[in-house]
């Protein structure tokens, strides 16, 4: 087990496991108290596993996730089918994150695809956008950039829907850490920009980088580390675009679109997008 991990958290999980067994014995598996404790324990398995992942304790993290999987796939069924699908999808997503961190990308891809299939058939899925972004990250590392971009676009469509309120799915580790202050929408625009760059679609990449900075600044504040990081990548993309235009476009009298003029004007080094009214969280 990784040094620094709070053994008290594992002791708490052991207590919750005993508590669930006692409730099932006293009230039965279908009793509301038993179902409530089942959901609580399953969530705790996932949250603890993701904290362990941050310390590279893969063995203990996978052990906890396998316990979560057992709770949702055992012959004795807790809760409603959609509740089980929702919780199992979160577990599969987190398993995918572990295998992705270990470099086992095909295994990670398999678990992420299982998670998406479950979410697609459940009315209670928390946020399938997280799964699409996870798939985007895995496919990008497999050099399947067009497919990765398609998943990013699916995530964007979901995030711009009526149900989006910012933040991340509990227990779901994204590539910027399991930070409750992170913005999935900003990460989505950033990842989209990266895939556009891989595909040689540089104008689209700059536009997506711009949106990532704009959203991160609105949701997190202009001084947030993620907003700073995205602004730096946006500015780097503009410098690269300037260099390409000097080499390739100058002789042809390349004409910028009005949108390009806007974002290039806003993107002088040291400036970010104009500050907008923060989005409600």
mmCIF file of C-alpha atoms in Angstrom:
data_model
loop_
_atom_site.group_PDB
_atom_site.id
_atom_site.type_symbol
_atom_site.label_atom_id
_atom_site.label_comp_id
_atom_site.label_asym_id
_atom_site.label_seq_id
_atom_site.Cartn_x
_atom_site.Cartn_y
_atom_site.Cartn_z
ATOM 1 C CA UNK A 1 0.000 0.000 0.000
ATOM 2 C CA UNK A 2 1.279 3.455 -0.883
ATOM 3 C CA UNK A 3 2.853 5.482 1.907
ATOM 4 C CA UNK A 4 0.704 8.316 3.163
ATOM 5 C CA UNK A 5 -2.609 6.616 2.455
ATOM 6 C CA UNK A 6 -5.015 7.132 5.328
ATOM 7 C CA UNK A 7 -5.572 3.695 6.844
ATOM 8 C CA UNK A 8 -8.526 5.203 8.653
ATOM 9 C CA UNK A 9 -10.353 5.388 5.328
ATOM 10 C CA UNK A 10 -9.973 1.646 4.797
ATOM 11 C CA UNK A 11 -11.082 1.017 8.367
ATOM 12 C CA UNK A 12 -14.166 3.125 7.657
ATOM 13 C CA UNK A 13 -14.885 1.008 4.587
ATOM 14 C CA UNK A 14 -14.576 -2.170 6.655
ATOM 15 C CA UNK A 15 -17.080 -0.715 9.134
ATOM 16 C CA UNK A 16 -19.474 0.144 6.297
ATOM 17 C CA UNK A 17 -19.208 -3.397 4.939
ATOM 18 C CA UNK A 18 -20.209 -4.811 8.337
ATOM 19 C CA UNK A 19 -23.009 -2.284 8.601
ATOM 20 C CA UNK A 20 -24.409 -3.356 5.218
ATOM 21 C CA UNK A 21 -24.283 -7.029 6.208
ATOM 22 C CA UNK A 22 -26.113 -6.251 9.456
ATOM 23 C CA UNK A 23 -28.838 -4.300 7.681
ATOM 24 C CA UNK A 24 -29.382 -7.051 5.124
ATOM 25 C CA UNK A 25 -29.601 -9.632 7.902
ATOM 26 C CA UNK A 26 -32.013 -7.540 9.971
ATOM 27 C CA UNK A 27 -34.237 -6.005 7.281
ATOM 28 C CA UNK A 28 -33.598 -7.851 4.028
ATOM 29 C CA UNK A 29 -31.885 -6.802 0.820
ATOM 30 C CA UNK A 30 -34.823 -4.750 -0.500
ATOM 31 C CA UNK A 31 -35.265 -2.595 2.607
ATOM 32 C CA UNK A 32 -34.588 1.140 2.013
ATOM 33 C CA UNK A 33 -31.925 1.174 4.752
ATOM 34 C CA UNK A 34 -30.090 -1.700 3.078
ATOM 35 C CA UNK A 35 -30.271 -0.071 -0.351
ATOM 36 C CA UNK A 36 -29.074 3.272 1.050
ATOM 37 C CA UNK A 37 -26.081 1.627 2.719
ATOM 38 C CA UNK A 38 -25.316 -0.325 -0.472
ATOM 39 C CA UNK A 39 -25.173 2.895 -2.513
ATOM 40 C CA UNK A 40 -23.047 4.601 0.137
ATOM 41 C CA UNK A 41 -20.548 1.729 0.289
ATOM 42 C CA UNK A 42 -20.299 1.458 -3.481
ATOM 43 C CA UNK A 43 -19.609 5.177 -3.798
ATOM 44 C CA UNK A 44 -16.993 5.007 -1.048
ATOM 45 C CA UNK A 45 -15.202 2.139 -2.798
ATOM 46 C CA UNK A 46 -14.915 4.270 -5.926
ATOM 47 C CA UNK A 47 -13.870 7.490 -4.225
ATOM 48 C CA UNK A 48 -11.225 5.679 -2.143
ATOM 49 C CA UNK A 49 -9.930 3.846 -5.216
ATOM 50 C CA UNK A 50 -9.417 7.105 -7.078
ATOM 51 C CA UNK A 51 -7.511 8.582 -4.144
ATOM 52 C CA UNK A 52 -5.301 5.503 -4.135
ATOM 53 C CA UNK A 53 -4.728 5.908 -7.854
ATOM 54 C CA UNK A 54 -3.240 9.331 -7.189
ATOM 55 C CA UNK A 55 -0.575 7.567 -5.080
ATOM 56 C CA UNK A 56 -0.087 4.840 -7.729
ATOM 57 C CA UNK A 57 -1.395 2.135 -5.392
ATOM 58 C CA UNK A 58 -2.983 0.221 -8.255
ATOM 59 C CA UNK A 59 -3.362 -3.076 -6.413
ATOM 60 C CA UNK A 60 -5.441 -1.707 -3.537
ATOM 61 C CA UNK A 61 -7.433 0.559 -5.859
ATOM 62 C CA UNK A 62 -8.376 -2.374 -8.105
ATOM 63 C CA UNK A 63 -9.281 -4.475 -5.076
ATOM 64 C CA UNK A 64 -11.758 -1.809 -3.954
ATOM 65 C CA UNK A 65 -13.211 -1.442 -7.442
ATOM 66 C CA UNK A 66 -13.643 -5.189 -7.754
ATOM 67 C CA UNK A 67 -15.568 -5.127 -4.462
ATOM 68 C CA UNK A 68 -17.764 -2.363 -5.920
ATOM 69 C CA UNK A 69 -18.297 -4.448 -9.051
ATOM 70 C CA UNK A 70 -19.286 -7.461 -6.937
ATOM 71 C CA UNK A 71 -21.886 -5.369 -5.111
ATOM 72 C CA UNK A 72 -23.602 -4.504 -8.395
ATOM 73 C CA UNK A 73 -23.251 -7.817 -10.258
ATOM 74 C CA UNK A 74 -23.843 -10.423 -7.533
ATOM 75 C CA UNK A 75 -26.839 -12.760 -7.687
ATOM 76 C CA UNK A 76 -28.351 -10.908 -4.717
ATOM 77 C CA UNK A 77 -29.603 -7.691 -6.319
ATOM 78 C CA UNK A 78 -29.682 -4.369 -4.474
ATOM 79 C CA UNK A 79 -31.748 -1.460 -5.732
ATOM 80 C CA UNK A 80 -33.318 -0.886 -9.122
ATOM 81 C CA UNK A 81 -31.684 -2.052 -12.392
ATOM 82 C CA UNK A 82 -30.890 1.535 -13.428
ATOM 83 C CA UNK A 83 -29.203 2.183 -10.073
ATOM 84 C CA UNK A 84 -27.017 -0.871 -10.581
ATOM 85 C CA UNK A 85 -26.127 0.192 -14.122
ATOM 86 C CA UNK A 86 -25.252 3.692 -12.947
ATOM 87 C CA UNK A 87 -22.940 2.498 -10.180
ATOM 88 C CA UNK A 88 -21.350 -0.231 -12.298
ATOM 89 C CA UNK A 89 -20.639 2.319 -15.058
ATOM 90 C CA UNK A 90 -18.787 4.537 -12.566
ATOM 91 C CA UNK A 91 -16.787 1.516 -11.411
ATOM 92 C CA UNK A 92 -15.893 0.508 -14.973
ATOM 93 C CA UNK A 93 -14.876 4.087 -15.761
ATOM 94 C CA UNK A 94 -12.571 4.148 -12.761
ATOM 95 C CA UNK A 95 -11.103 0.769 -13.695
ATOM 96 C CA UNK A 96 -10.457 2.274 -17.097
ATOM 97 C CA UNK A 97 -8.609 5.187 -15.495
ATOM 98 C CA UNK A 98 -6.364 2.797 -13.572
ATOM 99 C CA UNK A 99 -5.441 0.763 -16.633
ATOM 100 C CA UNK A 100 -4.923 3.972 -18.610
ATOM 101 C CA UNK A 101 -2.493 5.221 -15.959
ATOM 102 C CA UNK A 102 -0.628 1.896 -16.144
ATOM 103 C CA UNK A 103 -0.370 2.180 -19.934
ATOM 104 C CA UNK A 104 -2.661 -0.783 -20.605
ATOM 105 C CA UNK A 105 -4.664 1.167 -23.129
ATOM 106 C CA UNK A 106 -6.609 -1.613 -24.805
ATOM 107 C CA UNK A 107 -7.806 -2.895 -21.425
ATOM 108 C CA UNK A 108 -8.688 0.662 -20.434
ATOM 109 C CA UNK A 109 -10.617 1.098 -23.673
ATOM 110 C CA UNK A 110 -12.624 -2.061 -23.023
ATOM 111 C CA UNK A 111 -13.766 -0.916 -19.584
ATOM 112 C CA UNK A 112 -14.635 2.584 -20.846
ATOM 113 C CA UNK A 113 -16.724 1.113 -23.651
ATOM 114 C CA UNK A 114 -18.539 -1.110 -21.141
ATOM 115 C CA UNK A 115 -19.258 1.960 -19.023
ATOM 116 C CA UNK A 116 -20.677 3.877 -21.983
ATOM 117 C CA UNK A 117 -22.908 0.960 -22.952
ATOM 118 C CA UNK A 118 -24.330 0.810 -19.425
ATOM 119 C CA UNK A 119 -24.907 4.569 -19.307
ATOM 120 C CA UNK A 120 -26.638 4.489 -22.669
ATOM 121 C CA UNK A 121 -29.185 2.024 -21.296
ATOM 122 C CA UNK A 122 -29.734 3.705 -17.906
ATOM 123 C CA UNK A 123 -32.031 6.630 -17.175
ATOM 124 C CA UNK A 124 -29.991 7.470 -14.047
ATOM 125 C CA UNK A 125 -26.510 7.825 -15.513
ATOM 126 C CA UNK A 126 -24.843 10.788 -13.807
ATOM 127 C CA UNK A 127 -22.753 12.175 -16.602
ATOM 128 C CA UNK A 128 -21.959 10.135 -19.735
ATOM 129 C CA UNK A 129 -19.859 13.097 -20.885
ATOM 130 C CA UNK A 130 -17.130 11.940 -18.479
ATOM 131 C CA UNK A 131 -17.092 8.569 -20.200
ATOM 132 C CA UNK A 132 -16.836 10.159 -23.644
ATOM 133 C CA UNK A 133 -13.907 12.287 -22.440
ATOM 134 C CA UNK A 134 -12.228 9.230 -20.950
ATOM 135 C CA UNK A 135 -12.640 7.432 -24.273
ATOM 136 C CA UNK A 136 -11.235 10.479 -26.051
ATOM 137 C CA UNK A 137 -8.094 10.408 -23.897
ATOM 138 C CA UNK A 138 -7.553 6.674 -24.411
ATOM 139 C CA UNK A 139 -8.154 6.743 -28.159
ATOM 140 C CA UNK A 140 -5.828 9.734 -28.522
ATOM 141 C CA UNK A 141 -3.025 7.762 -26.909
ATOM 142 C CA UNK A 142 -3.805 4.932 -29.313
ATOM 143 C CA UNK A 143 -3.365 7.433 -32.197
ATOM 144 C CA UNK A 144 -7.020 7.107 -33.172
ATOM 145 C CA UNK A 145 -7.518 10.862 -33.246
ATOM 146 C CA UNK A 146 -10.588 11.123 -35.474
ATOM 147 C CA UNK A 147 -12.462 8.676 -33.253
ATOM 148 C CA UNK A 148 -11.184 10.527 -30.164
ATOM 149 C CA UNK A 149 -12.507 13.818 -31.552
ATOM 150 C CA UNK A 150 -15.915 12.247 -32.180
ATOM 151 C CA UNK A 151 -16.175 11.263 -28.509
ATOM 152 C CA UNK A 152 -15.150 14.793 -27.496
ATOM 153 C CA UNK A 153 -17.902 16.192 -29.705
ATOM 154 C CA UNK A 154 -20.428 13.814 -28.088
ATOM 155 C CA UNK A 155 -19.291 15.029 -24.667
ATOM 156 C CA UNK A 156 -19.668 18.666 -25.728
ATOM 157 C CA UNK A 157 -23.216 18.055 -26.937
ATOM 158 C CA UNK A 158 -24.129 16.488 -23.591
ATOM 159 C CA UNK A 159 -22.404 19.192 -21.562
ATOM 160 C CA UNK A 160 -24.183 21.984 -23.434
ATOM 161 C CA UNK A 161 -27.528 20.362 -22.708
ATOM 162 C CA UNK A 162 -29.938 21.450 -20.030
ATOM 163 C CA UNK A 163 -28.560 19.098 -17.374
ATOM 164 C CA UNK A 164 -25.040 20.529 -17.232
ATOM 165 C CA UNK A 165 -24.101 22.311 -14.008
ATOM 166 C CA UNK A 166 -20.286 22.104 -14.022
ATOM 167 C CA UNK A 167 -17.979 19.995 -11.890
ATOM 168 C CA UNK A 168 -17.042 16.319 -12.226
ATOM 169 C CA UNK A 169 -18.727 13.021 -11.453
ATOM 170 C CA UNK A 170 -17.841 11.929 -7.888
ATOM 171 C CA UNK A 171 -15.054 9.358 -7.961
ATOM 172 C CA UNK A 172 -14.329 9.966 -11.626
ATOM 173 C CA UNK A 173 -10.689 10.893 -12.105
ATOM 174 C CA UNK A 174 -10.029 13.152 -15.086
ATOM 175 C CA UNK A 175 -6.630 13.946 -16.546
ATOM 176 C CA UNK A 176 -6.341 17.085 -14.420
ATOM 177 C CA UNK A 177 -6.995 15.271 -11.135
ATOM 178 C CA UNK A 178 -10.112 14.508 -9.132
ATOM 179 C CA UNK A 179 -10.611 18.195 -8.403
ATOM 180 C CA UNK A 180 -14.125 19.329 -7.450
ATOM 181 C CA UNK A 181 -13.133 22.764 -8.735
ATOM 182 C CA UNK A 182 -12.354 21.550 -12.247
ATOM 183 C CA UNK A 183 -14.602 22.285 -15.213
ATOM 184 C CA UNK A 184 -15.562 19.401 -17.476
ATOM 185 C CA UNK A 185 -16.708 21.799 -20.184
ATOM 186 C CA UNK A 186 -13.358 23.598 -20.250
ATOM 187 C CA UNK A 187 -11.498 20.270 -20.319
ATOM 188 C CA UNK A 188 -13.751 19.144 -23.168
ATOM 189 C CA UNK A 189 -12.904 22.185 -25.290
ATOM 190 C CA UNK A 190 -9.202 21.734 -24.488
ATOM 191 C CA UNK A 191 -9.186 18.060 -25.468
ATOM 192 C CA UNK A 192 -11.077 18.905 -28.640
ATOM 193 C CA UNK A 193 -8.373 21.428 -29.511
ATOM 194 C CA UNK A 194 -5.658 18.832 -28.979
ATOM 195 C CA UNK A 195 -7.373 16.377 -31.326
ATOM 196 C CA UNK A 196 -7.865 19.068 -33.977
ATOM 197 C CA UNK A 197 -4.123 19.761 -33.796
ATOM 198 C CA UNK A 198 -3.283 16.085 -34.261
ATOM 199 C CA UNK A 199 -5.551 16.053 -37.313
ATOM 200 C CA UNK A 200 -3.934 19.166 -38.767
ATOM 201 C CA UNK A 201 -7.090 21.272 -38.279
ATOM 202 C CA UNK A 202 -5.230 24.209 -36.776
ATOM 203 C CA UNK A 203 -7.860 26.948 -37.110
ATOM 204 C CA UNK A 204 -10.416 24.764 -35.359
ATOM 205 C CA UNK A 205 -7.815 23.971 -32.695
ATOM 206 C CA UNK A 206 -7.247 27.659 -31.917
ATOM 207 C CA UNK A 207 -10.991 28.274 -31.663
ATOM 208 C CA UNK A 208 -11.403 25.321 -29.262
ATOM 209 C CA UNK A 209 -8.418 26.446 -27.164
ATOM 210 C CA UNK A 210 -9.994 29.902 -26.953
ATOM 211 C CA UNK A 211 -13.244 28.388 -25.694
ATOM 212 C CA UNK A 212 -11.360 26.319 -23.096
ATOM 213 C CA UNK A 213 -9.799 29.484 -21.662
ATOM 214 C CA UNK A 214 -13.072 31.388 -21.810
ATOM 215 C CA UNK A 215 -15.033 28.689 -19.971
ATOM 216 C CA UNK A 216 -12.288 27.990 -17.415
ATOM 217 C CA UNK A 217 -12.071 31.710 -16.637
ATOM 218 C CA UNK A 218 -15.858 31.971 -16.273
ATOM 219 C CA UNK A 219 -16.318 28.877 -14.120
ATOM 220 C CA UNK A 220 -13.089 28.787 -12.119
ATOM 221 C CA UNK A 221 -11.721 32.318 -12.254
ATOM 222 C CA UNK A 222 -8.950 33.785 -14.394
ATOM 223 C CA UNK A 223 -6.274 33.013 -11.784
ATOM 224 C CA UNK A 224 -7.166 29.323 -11.390
ATOM 225 C CA UNK A 225 -4.249 26.980 -12.331
ATOM 226 C CA UNK A 226 -6.353 25.231 -14.984
ATOM 227 C CA UNK A 227 -7.276 28.553 -16.575
ATOM 228 C CA UNK A 228 -3.580 29.517 -16.577
ATOM 229 C CA UNK A 229 -2.571 26.191 -18.129
ATOM 230 C CA UNK A 230 -5.197 26.418 -20.866
ATOM 231 C CA UNK A 231 -4.259 30.037 -21.618
ATOM 232 C CA UNK A 232 -0.658 28.983 -22.081
ATOM 233 C CA UNK A 233 -1.606 26.250 -24.517
ATOM 234 C CA UNK A 234 -3.892 28.628 -26.402
ATOM 235 C CA UNK A 235 -1.089 31.176 -26.733
ATOM 236 C CA UNK A 236 1.341 28.462 -27.886
ATOM 237 C CA UNK A 237 -1.160 27.427 -30.569
ATOM 238 C CA UNK A 238 -1.407 31.030 -31.779
ATOM 239 C CA UNK A 239 2.381 31.346 -31.976
ATOM 240 C CA UNK A 240 2.527 28.139 -33.994
ATOM 241 C CA UNK A 241 -0.232 29.473 -36.262
ATOM 242 C CA UNK A 242 1.677 32.741 -36.776
ATOM 243 C CA UNK A 243 4.796 30.790 -37.730
ATOM 244 C CA UNK A 244 2.866 28.651 -40.201
ATOM 245 C CA UNK A 245 1.292 31.737 -41.781
ATOM 246 C CA UNK A 246 4.702 33.367 -42.179
ATOM 247 C CA UNK A 247 6.046 30.267 -43.904
ATOM 248 C CA UNK A 248 3.027 29.267 -45.948
ATOM 249 C CA UNK A 249 0.467 32.047 -46.126
ATOM 250 C CA UNK A 250 2.424 35.255 -46.551
ATOM 251 C CA UNK A 251 3.183 34.817 -50.231
ATOM 252 C CA UNK A 252 -0.469 33.982 -50.968
ATOM 253 C CA UNK A 253 -1.833 36.971 -49.067
ATOM 254 C CA UNK A 254 -3.672 34.764 -46.547
ATOM 255 C CA UNK A 255 -6.845 36.489 -45.344
ATOM 256 C CA UNK A 256 -8.053 35.927 -41.782
ATOM 257 C CA UNK A 257 -11.695 35.316 -41.043
ATOM 258 C CA UNK A 258 -13.505 37.746 -38.738
ATOM 259 C CA UNK A 259 -13.510 35.090 -35.981
ATOM 260 C CA UNK A 260 -9.756 34.557 -36.401
ATOM 261 C CA UNK A 261 -9.196 38.303 -36.141
ATOM 262 C CA UNK A 262 -11.231 38.368 -32.933
ATOM 263 C CA UNK A 263 -9.391 35.579 -31.175
ATOM 264 C CA UNK A 264 -5.974 36.616 -32.441
ATOM 265 C CA UNK A 265 -6.646 40.158 -31.200
ATOM 266 C CA UNK A 266 -7.779 38.920 -27.802
ATOM 267 C CA UNK A 267 -4.869 36.537 -27.557
ATOM 268 C CA UNK A 268 -1.890 38.845 -27.411
ATOM 269 C CA UNK A 269 0.493 37.439 -24.826
ATOM 270 C CA UNK A 270 -0.513 38.551 -21.366
ATOM 271 C CA UNK A 271 -4.185 38.875 -22.272
ATOM 272 C CA UNK A 272 -6.944 36.324 -21.997
ATOM 273 C CA UNK A 273 -10.539 36.333 -23.191
ATOM 274 C CA UNK A 274 -12.614 39.177 -21.831
ATOM 275 C CA UNK A 275 -13.971 38.434 -18.407
ATOM 276 C CA UNK A 276 -17.580 37.304 -18.459
ATOM 277 C CA UNK A 277 -20.165 36.906 -15.779
ATOM 278 C CA UNK A 278 -19.323 33.696 -13.853
ATOM 279 C CA UNK A 279 -21.584 30.777 -14.689
ATOM 280 C CA UNK A 280 -23.760 29.532 -11.814
ATOM 281 C CA UNK A 281 -22.553 26.258 -10.249
#
